[in-house]
PDB file of C-alpha atoms and ligand atoms in Angstrom:
ATOM      1  CA  UNK A 444     -44.792  69.167  31.405  1.00 70.00           C
ATOM      2  CA  UNK A 445     -42.747  70.380  34.382  1.00 71.00           C
ATOM      3  CA  UNK A 446     -45.918  70.514  36.474  1.00 69.00           C
ATOM      4  CA  UNK A 447     -46.721  66.910  35.611  1.00 70.00           C
ATOM      5  CA  UNK A 448     -43.213  65.826  36.482  1.00 67.00           C
ATOM      6  CA  UNK A 449     -43.412  67.653  39.810  1.00 64.00           C
ATOM      7  CA  UNK A 450     -46.659  65.962  40.749  1.00 61.00           C
ATOM      8  CA  UNK A 451     -45.283  62.560  39.796  1.00 61.00           C
ATOM      9  CA  UNK A 452     -42.189  63.022  41.906  1.00 61.00           C
ATOM     10  CA  UNK A 453     -44.021  64.465  44.862  1.00 58.00           C
ATOM     11  CA  UNK A 454     -47.008  62.177  45.135  1.00 56.00           C
ATOM     12  CA  UNK A 455     -46.407  58.920  43.353  1.00 55.00           C
ATOM     13  CA  UNK A 456     -42.805  58.136  43.606  1.00 54.00           C
ATOM     14  CA  UNK A 457     -41.041  59.247  46.739  1.00 59.00           C
ATOM     15  CA  UNK A 458     -39.122  56.030  46.690  1.00 63.00           C
ATOM     16  CA  UNK A 459     -39.349  55.294  42.987  1.00 72.00           C
ATOM     17  CA  UNK A 460     -35.884  54.408  41.674  1.00 88.00           C
ATOM     18  CA  UNK A 461     -34.190  56.801  44.075  1.00 94.00           C
ATOM     19  CA  UNK A 462     -32.545  54.103  46.167  1.00 94.00           C
ATOM     20  CA  UNK A 463     -31.582  52.092  43.091  1.00 95.00           C
ATOM     21  CA  UNK A 464     -30.047  55.015  41.262  1.00 97.00           C
ATOM     22  CA  UNK A 465     -28.149  56.206  44.338  1.00 98.00           C
ATOM     23  CA  UNK A 466     -26.960  52.671  45.101  1.00 98.00           C
ATOM     24  CA  UNK A 467     -25.567  52.345  41.560  1.00 98.00           C
ATOM     25  CA  UNK A 468     -23.530  55.461  42.259  1.00 98.00           C
ATOM     26  CA  UNK A 469     -21.916  53.727  45.254  1.00 98.00           C
ATOM     27  CA  UNK A 470     -20.453  51.165  42.842  1.00 98.00           C
ATOM     28  CA  UNK A 471     -19.453  53.865  40.361  1.00 98.00           C
ATOM     29  CA  UNK A 472     -17.465  55.684  43.037  1.00 98.00           C
ATOM     30  CA  UNK A 473     -15.860  52.428  44.169  1.00 98.00           C
ATOM     31  CA  UNK A 474     -14.653  51.982  40.554  1.00 98.00           C
ATOM     32  CA  UNK A 475     -12.793  55.309  40.484  1.00 98.00           C
ATOM     33  CA  UNK A 476      -9.088  55.867  41.028  1.00 96.00           C
ATOM     34  CA  UNK A 477      -9.406  55.983  44.823  1.00 98.00           C
ATOM     35  CA  UNK A 478     -12.200  53.424  44.988  1.00 98.00           C
ATOM     36  CA  UNK A 479      -9.957  50.587  46.105  1.00 98.00           C
ATOM     37  CA  UNK A 480      -8.511  52.691  48.925  1.00 98.00           C
ATOM     38  CA  UNK A 481     -11.997  53.603  50.161  1.00 98.00           C
ATOM     39  CA  UNK A 482     -13.104  49.964  50.090  1.00 98.00           C
ATOM     40  CA  UNK A 483     -10.135  48.938  52.215  1.00 98.00           C
ATOM     41  CA  UNK A 484     -10.631  51.865  54.594  1.00 98.00           C
ATOM     42  CA  UNK A 485     -14.245  50.903  55.192  1.00 98.00           C
ATOM     43  CA  UNK A 486     -13.398  47.205  55.474  1.00 98.00           C
ATOM     44  CA  UNK A 487     -10.695  47.936  58.068  1.00 98.00           C
ATOM     45  CA  UNK A 488     -13.008  50.285  59.956  1.00 98.00           C
ATOM     46  CA  UNK A 489     -15.746  47.630  60.172  1.00 98.00           C
ATOM     47  CA  UNK A 490     -13.255  44.960  61.206  1.00 98.00           C
ATOM     48  CA  UNK A 491     -12.080  47.216  64.007  1.00 98.00           C
ATOM     49  CA  UNK A 492     -15.620  47.999  65.169  1.00 98.00           C
ATOM     50  CA  UNK A 493     -16.782  44.359  65.070  1.00 98.00           C
ATOM     51  CA  UNK A 494     -13.583  42.707  66.328  1.00 98.00           C
ATOM     52  CA  UNK A 495     -12.843  41.029  63.007  1.00 98.00           C
ATOM     53  CA  UNK A 496     -16.159  39.129  63.053  1.00 97.00           C
ATOM     54  CA  UNK A 497     -17.480  39.363  59.472  1.00 97.00           C
ATOM     55  CA  UNK A 498     -20.823  37.706  60.152  1.00 96.00           C
ATOM     56  CA  UNK A 499     -21.474  39.992  63.104  1.00 96.00           C
ATOM     57  CA  UNK A 500     -20.493  43.023  61.012  1.00 97.00           C
ATOM     58  CA  UNK A 501     -22.685  41.823  58.124  1.00 96.00           C
ATOM     59  CA  UNK A 502     -25.702  41.589  60.435  1.00 94.00           C
ATOM     60  CA  UNK A 503     -25.004  44.713  62.449  1.00 95.00           C
ATOM     61  CA  UNK A 504     -24.701  47.174  59.556  1.00 97.00           C
ATOM     62  CA  UNK A 505     -28.422  46.706  59.013  1.00 94.00           C
ATOM     63  CA  UNK A 506     -29.167  47.718  62.599  1.00 94.00           C
ATOM     64  CA  UNK A 507     -26.748  50.537  63.364  1.00 96.00           C
ATOM     65  CA  UNK A 508     -24.452  52.976  61.600  1.00 98.00           C
ATOM     66  CA  UNK A 509     -21.234  52.668  63.621  1.00 98.00           C
ATOM     67  CA  UNK A 510     -18.700  53.374  60.887  1.00 98.00           C
ATOM     68  CA  UNK A 511     -18.262  57.135  60.738  1.00 98.00           C
ATOM     69  CA  UNK A 512     -16.464  56.789  57.428  1.00 98.00           C
ATOM     70  CA  UNK A 513     -19.367  54.754  56.026  1.00 98.00           C
ATOM     71  CA  UNK A 514     -21.901  57.346  57.212  1.00 98.00           C
ATOM     72  CA  UNK A 515     -19.859  60.182  55.736  1.00 98.00           C
ATOM     73  CA  UNK A 516     -19.432  58.282  52.449  1.00 98.00           C
ATOM     74  CA  UNK A 517     -23.208  57.916  51.987  1.00 98.00           C
ATOM     75  CA  UNK A 518     -23.859  61.510  53.080  1.00 98.00           C
ATOM     76  CA  UNK A 519     -21.305  62.736  50.541  1.00 98.00           C
ATOM     77  CA  UNK A 520     -22.724  60.477  47.831  1.00 98.00           C
ATOM     78  CA  UNK A 521     -26.187  61.962  48.357  1.00 98.00           C
ATOM     79  CA  UNK A 522     -24.723  65.478  48.368  1.00 98.00           C
ATOM     80  CA  UNK A 523     -22.751  64.849  45.192  1.00 98.00           C
ATOM     81  CA  UNK A 524     -25.697  63.370  43.291  1.00 98.00           C
ATOM     82  CA  UNK A 525     -29.136  64.919  43.662  1.00 97.00           C
ATOM     83  CA  UNK A 526     -30.874  62.166  41.690  1.00 97.00           C
ATOM     84  CA  UNK A 527     -33.997  64.367  41.710  1.00 95.00           C
ATOM     85  CA  UNK A 528     -32.170  67.625  40.848  1.00 95.00           C
ATOM     86  CA  UNK A 529     -35.185  69.917  41.157  1.00 93.00           C
ATOM     87  CA  UNK A 530     -37.293  69.343  44.247  1.00 91.00           C
ATOM     88  CA  UNK A 531     -41.057  69.282  43.500  1.00 88.00           C
ATOM     89  CA  UNK A 532     -42.693  72.712  43.592  1.00 90.00           C
ATOM     90  CA  UNK A 533     -44.176  73.669  46.982  1.00 91.00           C
ATOM     91  CA  UNK A 534     -46.304  76.650  48.038  1.00 92.00           C
ATOM     92  CA  UNK A 535     -45.456  78.674  51.155  1.00 93.00           C
ATOM     93  CA  UNK A 536     -48.133  78.229  53.838  1.00 93.00           C
ATOM     94  CA  UNK A 537     -47.278  81.407  55.725  1.00 94.00           C
ATOM     95  CA  UNK A 538     -45.284  84.596  55.332  1.00 96.00           C
ATOM     96  CA  UNK A 539     -41.682  84.522  56.573  1.00 94.00           C
ATOM     97  CA  UNK A 540     -38.504  86.558  56.424  1.00 95.00           C
ATOM     98  CA  UNK A 541     -35.387  85.002  54.885  1.00 90.00           C
ATOM     99  CA  UNK A 542     -32.099  86.890  54.607  1.00 92.00           C
ATOM    100  CA  UNK A 543     -33.942  90.166  55.110  1.00 96.00           C
ATOM    101  CA  UNK A 544     -36.455  89.408  52.363  1.00 95.00           C
ATOM    102  CA  UNK A 545     -40.132  88.943  53.160  1.00 96.00           C
ATOM    103  CA  UNK A 546     -41.510  85.875  51.390  1.00 94.00           C
ATOM    104  CA  UNK A 547     -45.305  86.102  51.208  1.00 96.00           C
ATOM    105  CA  UNK A 548     -47.811  83.309  51.739  1.00 96.00           C
ATOM    106  CA  UNK A 549     -48.880  81.349  48.658  1.00 95.00           C
ATOM    107  CA  UNK A 550     -45.643  81.709  46.707  1.00 94.00           C
ATOM    108  CA  UNK A 551     -44.399  78.725  44.703  1.00 94.00           C
ATOM    109  CA  UNK A 552     -40.904  77.661  45.655  1.00 91.00           C
ATOM    110  CA  UNK A 553     -38.742  75.320  43.604  1.00 92.00           C
ATOM    111  CA  UNK A 554     -35.522  74.229  45.284  1.00 94.00           C
ATOM    112  CA  UNK A 555     -32.594  73.455  43.002  1.00 96.00           C
ATOM    113  CA  UNK A 556     -31.083  70.744  45.171  1.00 97.00           C
ATOM    114  CA  UNK A 557     -28.293  70.003  42.728  1.00 97.00           C
ATOM    115  CA  UNK A 558     -27.095  73.622  42.778  1.00 98.00           C
ATOM    116  CA  UNK A 559     -27.488  73.989  46.557  1.00 98.00           C
ATOM    117  CA  UNK A 560     -25.505  70.783  47.096  1.00 98.00           C
ATOM    118  CA  UNK A 561     -22.626  72.245  45.099  1.00 98.00           C
ATOM    119  CA  UNK A 562     -22.614  75.708  46.665  1.00 98.00           C
ATOM    120  CA  UNK A 563     -18.911  76.536  47.023  1.00 98.00           C
ATOM    121  CA  UNK A 564     -19.606  79.230  49.619  1.00 97.00           C
ATOM    122  CA  UNK A 565     -20.901  76.486  51.911  1.00 98.00           C
ATOM    123  CA  UNK A 566     -18.977  73.343  50.927  1.00 98.00           C
ATOM    124  CA  UNK A 567     -15.744  74.979  49.840  1.00 98.00           C
ATOM    125  CA  UNK A 568     -13.678  75.017  46.651  1.00 98.00           C
ATOM    126  CA  UNK A 569     -13.829  71.213  46.296  1.00 98.00           C
ATOM    127  CA  UNK A 570     -17.650  71.166  46.296  1.00 98.00           C
ATOM    128  CA  UNK A 571     -17.747  69.493  42.877  1.00 98.00           C
ATOM    129  CA  UNK A 572     -15.472  66.668  43.960  1.00 98.00           C
ATOM    130  CA  UNK A 573     -16.476  63.488  45.725  1.00 98.00           C
ATOM    131  CA  UNK A 574     -14.738  63.579  49.095  1.00 98.00           C
ATOM    132  CA  UNK A 575     -16.093  60.626  51.096  1.00 98.00           C
ATOM    133  CA  UNK A 576     -14.750  61.829  54.441  1.00 97.00           C
ATOM    134  CA  UNK A 577     -15.921  65.414  53.917  1.00 98.00           C
ATOM    135  CA  UNK A 578     -18.537  65.145  56.681  1.00 98.00           C
ATOM    136  CA  UNK A 579     -16.023  63.474  58.991  1.00 97.00           C
ATOM    137  CA  UNK A 580     -13.368  66.127  58.790  1.00 96.00           C
ATOM    138  CA  UNK A 581     -15.403  69.313  58.275  1.00 96.00           C
ATOM    139  CA  UNK A 582     -17.663  70.081  61.249  1.00 96.00           C
ATOM    140  CA  UNK A 583     -18.946  73.226  59.577  1.00 97.00           C
ATOM    141  CA  UNK A 584     -20.953  71.162  57.062  1.00 98.00           C
ATOM    142  CA  UNK A 585     -21.760  68.161  59.258  1.00 97.00           C
ATOM    143  CA  UNK A 586     -25.186  69.220  60.463  1.00 96.00           C
ATOM    144  CA  UNK A 587     -28.768  68.526  59.272  1.00 95.00           C
ATOM    145  CA  UNK A 588     -30.022  68.616  56.620  1.00 95.00           C
ATOM    146  CA  UNK A 589     -26.397  68.024  55.382  1.00 97.00           C
ATOM    147  CA  UNK A 590     -27.538  68.339  51.716  1.00 98.00           C
ATOM    148  CA  UNK A 591     -30.802  68.927  49.846  1.00 98.00           C
ATOM    149  CA  UNK A 592     -31.199  65.637  48.001  1.00 97.00           C
ATOM    150  CA  UNK A 593     -34.131  64.670  50.235  1.00 96.00           C
ATOM    151  CA  UNK A 594     -35.624  68.163  49.971  1.00 94.00           C
ATOM    152  CA  UNK A 595     -35.924  70.146  53.187  1.00 90.00           C
ATOM    153  CA  UNK A 596     -38.513  71.314  55.662  1.00 87.00           C
ATOM    154  CA  UNK A 597     -41.908  69.903  56.522  1.00 86.00           C
ATOM    155  CA  UNK A 598     -42.422  68.255  53.128  1.00 88.00           C
ATOM    156  CA  UNK A 599     -38.982  66.696  52.876  1.00 92.00           C
ATOM    157  CA  UNK A 600     -38.644  62.989  52.150  1.00 92.00           C
ATOM    158  CA  UNK A 601     -40.250  60.990  54.939  1.00 90.00           C
ATOM    159  CA  UNK A 602     -37.893  58.084  54.292  1.00 92.00           C
ATOM    160  CA  UNK A 603     -34.590  59.880  54.962  1.00 95.00           C
ATOM    161  CA  UNK A 604     -33.489  57.585  57.735  1.00 95.00           C
ATOM    162  CA  UNK A 605     -34.657  54.417  56.033  1.00 93.00           C
ATOM    163  CA  UNK A 606     -32.867  55.431  52.833  1.00 95.00           C
ATOM    164  CA  UNK A 607     -29.648  56.329  54.631  1.00 97.00           C
ATOM    165  CA  UNK A 608     -29.675  52.972  56.383  1.00 97.00           C
ATOM    166  CA  UNK A 609     -30.337  50.949  53.224  1.00 96.00           C
ATOM    167  CA  UNK A 610     -27.505  52.710  51.389  1.00 98.00           C
ATOM    168  CA  UNK A 611     -25.135  52.369  54.356  1.00 98.00           C
ATOM    169  CA  UNK A 612     -25.926  48.665  54.725  1.00 98.00           C
ATOM    170  CA  UNK A 613     -25.463  48.104  50.981  1.00 98.00           C
ATOM    171  CA  UNK A 614     -22.107  49.861  50.949  1.00 98.00           C
ATOM    172  CA  UNK A 615     -20.832  48.085  54.057  1.00 98.00           C
ATOM    173  CA  UNK A 616     -22.060  44.637  53.090  1.00 98.00           C
ATOM    174  CA  UNK A 617     -20.515  44.975  49.636  1.00 98.00           C
ATOM    175  CA  UNK A 618     -17.125  45.957  51.044  1.00 98.00           C
ATOM    176  CA  UNK A 619     -17.257  43.297  53.760  1.00 98.00           C
ATOM    177  CA  UNK A 620     -17.770  40.449  51.311  1.00 98.00           C
ATOM    178  CA  UNK A 621     -16.360  41.643  47.994  1.00 98.00           C
ATOM    179  CA  UNK A 622     -13.759  43.672  46.207  1.00 98.00           C
ATOM    180  CA  UNK A 623     -15.432  45.879  43.640  1.00 98.00           C
ATOM    181  CA  UNK A 624     -13.333  45.759  40.474  1.00 98.00           C
ATOM    182  CA  UNK A 625     -13.530  48.334  37.731  1.00 98.00           C
ATOM    183  CA  UNK A 626     -13.654  47.415  34.058  1.00 98.00           C
ATOM    184  CA  UNK A 627     -10.967  49.705  32.575  1.00 97.00           C
ATOM    185  CA  UNK A 628     -12.686  49.602  29.182  1.00 98.00           C
ATOM    186  CA  UNK A 629     -16.019  50.799  30.607  1.00 98.00           C
ATOM    187  CA  UNK A 630     -15.284  53.280  33.383  1.00 98.00           C
ATOM    188  CA  UNK A 631     -18.197  55.137  35.014  1.00 98.00           C
ATOM    189  CA  UNK A 632     -18.871  58.816  34.339  1.00 98.00           C
ATOM    190  CA  UNK A 633     -18.876  60.312  37.836  1.00 98.00           C
ATOM    191  CA  UNK A 634     -19.313  64.016  37.082  1.00 98.00           C
ATOM    192  CA  UNK A 635     -22.313  65.207  39.099  1.00 98.00           C
ATOM    193  CA  UNK A 636     -24.132  66.483  36.004  1.00 97.00           C
ATOM    194  CA  UNK A 637     -22.761  64.356  33.157  1.00 97.00           C
ATOM    195  CA  UNK A 638     -23.300  61.076  35.016  1.00 98.00           C
ATOM    196  CA  UNK A 639     -26.973  61.144  34.067  1.00 97.00           C
ATOM    197  CA  UNK A 640     -28.043  58.922  31.203  1.00 97.00           C
ATOM    198  CA  UNK A 641     -31.158  61.018  30.578  1.00 95.00           C
ATOM    199  CA  UNK A 642     -31.409  64.405  32.198  1.00 91.00           C
ATOM    200  CA  UNK A 643     -35.116  64.635  31.327  1.00 89.00           C
ATOM    201  CA  UNK A 644     -35.839  61.613  33.488  1.00 88.00           C
ATOM    202  CA  UNK A 645     -37.762  61.984  36.705  1.00 84.00           C
ATOM    203  CA  UNK A 646     -34.932  60.336  38.608  1.00 91.00           C
ATOM    204  CA  UNK A 647     -31.425  60.532  37.190  1.00 95.00           C
ATOM    205  CA  UNK A 648     -29.647  57.225  36.546  1.00 97.00           C
ATOM    206  CA  UNK A 649     -25.966  56.824  35.867  1.00 98.00           C
ATOM    207  CA  UNK A 650     -24.814  55.903  32.349  1.00 98.00           C
ATOM    208  CA  UNK A 651     -23.915  52.255  31.969  1.00 98.00           C
ATOM    209  CA  UNK A 652     -20.443  51.207  33.151  1.00 98.00           C
ATOM    210  CA  UNK A 653     -18.579  47.957  33.716  1.00 98.00           C
ATOM    211  CA  UNK A 654     -17.567  46.351  37.013  1.00 98.00           C
ATOM    212  CA  UNK A 655     -17.302  42.996  38.741  1.00 98.00           C
ATOM    213  CA  UNK A 656     -17.455  41.679  42.289  1.00 98.00           C
ATOM    214  CA  UNK A 657     -14.635  39.470  43.502  1.00 98.00           C
ATOM    215  CA  UNK A 658     -15.492  37.568  46.686  1.00 98.00           C
ATOM    216  CA  UNK A 659     -12.988  38.211  49.481  1.00 98.00           C
ATOM    217  CA  UNK A 660     -13.764  34.719  50.802  1.00 98.00           C
ATOM    218  CA  UNK A 661     -16.313  32.535  49.042  1.00 98.00           C
ATOM    219  CA  UNK A 662     -17.205  30.495  52.107  1.00 97.00           C
ATOM    220  CA  UNK A 663     -17.894  33.727  54.019  1.00 97.00           C
ATOM    221  CA  UNK A 664     -20.180  34.970  51.228  1.00 97.00           C
ATOM    222  CA  UNK A 665     -22.175  31.729  51.434  1.00 96.00           C
ATOM    223  CA  UNK A 666     -22.325  31.966  55.206  1.00 95.00           C
ATOM    224  CA  UNK A 667     -23.573  35.574  55.233  1.00 96.00           C
ATOM    225  CA  UNK A 668     -26.132  34.948  52.498  1.00 94.00           C
ATOM    226  CA  UNK A 669     -27.538  32.002  54.426  1.00 92.00           C
ATOM    227  CA  UNK A 670     -27.694  34.160  57.567  1.00 87.00           C
ATOM    228  CA  UNK A 671     -29.801  36.662  55.596  1.00 86.00           C
ATOM    229  CA  UNK A 672     -32.015  33.958  54.175  1.00 84.00           C
ATOM    230  CA  UNK A 673     -32.672  32.448  57.575  1.00 81.00           C
ATOM    231  CA  UNK A 674     -33.357  35.844  59.103  1.00 78.00           C
ATOM    232  CA  UNK A 675     -36.096  36.395  56.504  1.00 70.00           C
ATOM    233  CA  UNK A 676     -37.487  32.908  57.043  1.00 65.00           C
ATOM    234  CA  UNK A 677     -37.664  33.198  60.798  1.00 55.00           C
ATOM    235  CA  UNK A 678     -39.002  36.696  61.507  1.00 51.00           C
ATOM    236  CA  UNK A 679     -36.387  39.268  60.569  1.00 51.00           C
ATOM    237  CA  UNK A 680     -35.415  39.226  64.217  1.00 50.00           C
ATOM    238  CA  UNK A 681     -31.738  38.358  64.360  1.00 46.00           C
ATOM    239  CA  UNK A 682     -31.408  41.866  65.740  1.00 46.00           C
ATOM    240  CA  UNK A 683     -32.449  40.611  69.174  1.00 42.00           C
ATOM    241  CA  UNK A 684     -29.257  38.628  69.483  1.00 45.00           C
ATOM    242  CA  UNK A 685     -27.182  41.774  69.292  1.00 40.00           C
ATOM    243  CA  UNK A 686     -29.253  44.294  71.256  1.00 36.00           C
TER     244      UNK A 686
HETATM  245  C1  HEM B 885     -32.091  57.992  48.047  1.00 56.76           C
HETATM  246  C2  HEM B 885     -33.380  57.822  48.233  1.00 56.76           C
HETATM  247  C3  HEM B 885     -34.424  58.911  48.164  1.00 56.76           C
HETATM  248  C4  HEM B 885     -34.332  60.196  47.707  1.00 56.76           C
HETATM  249  C5  HEM B 885     -33.119  60.913  47.116  1.00 56.76           C
HETATM  250  C6  HEM B 885     -35.657  60.790  47.887  1.00 56.76           C
HETATM  251  C7  HEM B 885     -35.968  62.093  47.540  1.00 56.76           C
HETATM  252  C8  HEM B 885     -37.188  62.686  47.805  1.00 56.76           C
HETATM  253  C9  HEM B 885     -37.508  64.059  47.477  1.00 56.76           C
HETATM  254  C10 HEM B 885     -36.576  65.026  46.781  1.00 56.76           C
HETATM  255  C11 HEM B 885     -38.764  64.305  47.909  1.00 56.76           C
HETATM  256  C12 HEM B 885     -39.518  65.649  47.836  1.00 56.76           C
HETATM  257  C13 HEM B 885     -39.094  66.471  49.070  1.00 56.76           C
HETATM  258  C14 HEM B 885     -39.574  67.913  49.127  1.00 56.76           C
HETATM  259  O1  HEM B 885     -40.549  68.249  48.465  1.00 56.76           O
HETATM  260  O2  HEM B 885     -38.941  68.703  49.859  1.00 56.76           O
HETATM  261  C15 HEM B 885     -39.252  63.076  48.504  1.00 56.76           C
HETATM  262  C16 HEM B 885     -40.486  62.929  49.073  1.00 56.76           C
HETATM  263  C17 HEM B 885     -40.989  61.749  49.532  1.00 56.76           C
HETATM  264  N1  HEM B 885     -40.321  60.551  49.623  1.00 56.76           N
HETATM  265 FE1  HEM B 885     -38.362  60.250  49.178  1.00 56.76          FE
HETATM  266  N2  HEM B 885     -36.499  59.874  48.445  1.00 56.76           N
HETATM  267  C18 HEM B 885     -35.800  58.702  48.614  1.00 56.76           C
HETATM  268  C19 HEM B 885     -36.289  57.513  49.114  1.00 56.76           C
HETATM  269  C20 HEM B 885     -37.587  57.307  49.512  1.00 56.76           C
HETATM  270  C21 HEM B 885     -38.132  56.025  49.903  1.00 56.76           C
HETATM  271  C22 HEM B 885     -37.357  54.726  49.954  1.00 56.76           C
HETATM  272  C23 HEM B 885     -39.463  56.244  50.214  1.00 56.76           C
HETATM  273  C24 HEM B 885     -40.505  55.291  50.689  1.00 56.76           C
HETATM  274  C25 HEM B 885     -40.276  54.132  51.253  1.00 56.76           C
HETATM  275  C26 HEM B 885     -39.726  57.663  50.033  1.00 56.76           C
HETATM  276  C27 HEM B 885     -40.920  58.270  50.291  1.00 56.76           C
HETATM  277  C28 HEM B 885     -41.183  59.612  50.103  1.00 56.76           C
HETATM  278  C29 HEM B 885     -42.483  60.223  50.361  1.00 56.76           C
HETATM  279  C30 HEM B 885     -43.738  59.543  50.893  1.00 56.76           C
HETATM  280  C31 HEM B 885     -42.363  61.581  50.006  1.00 56.76           C
HETATM  281  C32 HEM B 885     -43.428  62.674  50.078  1.00 56.76           C
HETATM  282  C33 HEM B 885     -43.315  63.530  51.342  1.00 56.76           C
HETATM  283  C34 HEM B 885     -44.331  64.679  51.339  1.00 56.76           C
HETATM  284  O3  HEM B 885     -44.876  64.988  50.285  1.00 56.76           O
HETATM  285  O4  HEM B 885     -44.590  65.244  52.424  1.00 56.76           O
HETATM  286  N3  HEM B 885     -38.569  58.263  49.606  1.00 56.76           N
HETATM  287  N4  HEM B 885     -38.271  62.116  48.432  1.00 56.76           N
HETATM  288  C1  NAG B 886     -34.317  60.752  61.320  1.00 56.76           C
HETATM  289  O1  NAG B 886     -33.497  60.522  62.460  1.00 56.76           O
HETATM  290  C2  NAG B 886     -33.149  61.698  63.148  1.00 56.76           C
HETATM  291  C3  NAG B 886     -32.125  61.313  64.200  1.00 56.76           C
HETATM  292  O2  NAG B 886     -32.563  60.236  64.977  1.00 56.76           O
HETATM  293  C4  NAG B 886     -34.419  62.333  63.724  1.00 56.76           C
HETATM  294  O3  NAG B 886     -34.086  63.529  64.430  1.00 56.76           O
HETATM  295  C5  NAG B 886     -35.346  62.666  62.565  1.00 56.76           C
HETATM  296  O4  NAG B 886     -36.575  63.173  63.061  1.00 56.76           O
HETATM  297  C6  NAG B 886     -35.616  61.435  61.693  1.00 56.76           C
HETATM  298  N1  NAG B 886     -36.338  61.878  60.511  1.00 56.76           N
HETATM  299  C7  NAG B 886     -37.445  61.319  60.074  1.00 56.76           C
HETATM  300  C8  NAG B 886     -38.079  61.936  58.879  1.00 56.76           C
HETATM  301  O5  NAG B 886     -37.953  60.337  60.593  1.00 56.76           O
END
């Protein structure tokens, strides 16, 4: 059974539900006690970077990752939640020495990304907490691969950069246009293990929770959505304007 799961994760479904499940966790974190503060911090940061121009910010977050807080938030989210907790089994292709131990060729290695991501000797005593500016304020952890949610090494996820960008753009666009409001009667479970609806699943999804989106400015929402629609219609090339 575990073998079958490993093959499915490794070959079929690199991108299967991973973005969706991680994106849902963005909203869950924005519905926590500090969620409102983080939304305003990101909003203010983007307004500063893009001179208060919402449409320009809305377009640009798809093309560049200028908000250091936004980048750190997504990095921390991926560290906190290894939605594929056990990385598919891989075999070593050559002998190597690691921490004084010789690892022979042909050995099966299974990386427990969830455990590695919460290693207190590396991330510190607050490793189990979600600290969105962790990678901003702690240089000792702010280096590749940052966390093990994409795996590591030559067989790591090929879509790391694409995934980071999609999640960053989703977070920024949400906070630019909306206030994410929690539903006090259906709060999300944000514990990095207990959040999972079904821990047998190939990709872990968060248990259902309640929330709503309140437009910051309805006319601006309409404007940005029509910008997106037209960009798709033309040739996805509104980037040219800003490069
Ligand atoms: C948050 C989003 C994602 C996560 C957490 C994720 C996670 C992973 C993991 C854990 C692996 C196995 C890595 C290893 O064995 O070391 C993997 C492999 C892979 N992923 Fe992703 N992935 C994500 C998004 C995507 C997307 C969007 C795509 C495609 C568009 C994709 C394509 C692939 C491919 C092709 C592989 C196989 C690489 C290989 O076998 O050499 N992934 N991913
Ligand atoms: C992702 O981007 C970094 C920084 O530009 C680059 O060094 C790395 O090779 C990229 N990774 C992949 C898998 O394309």
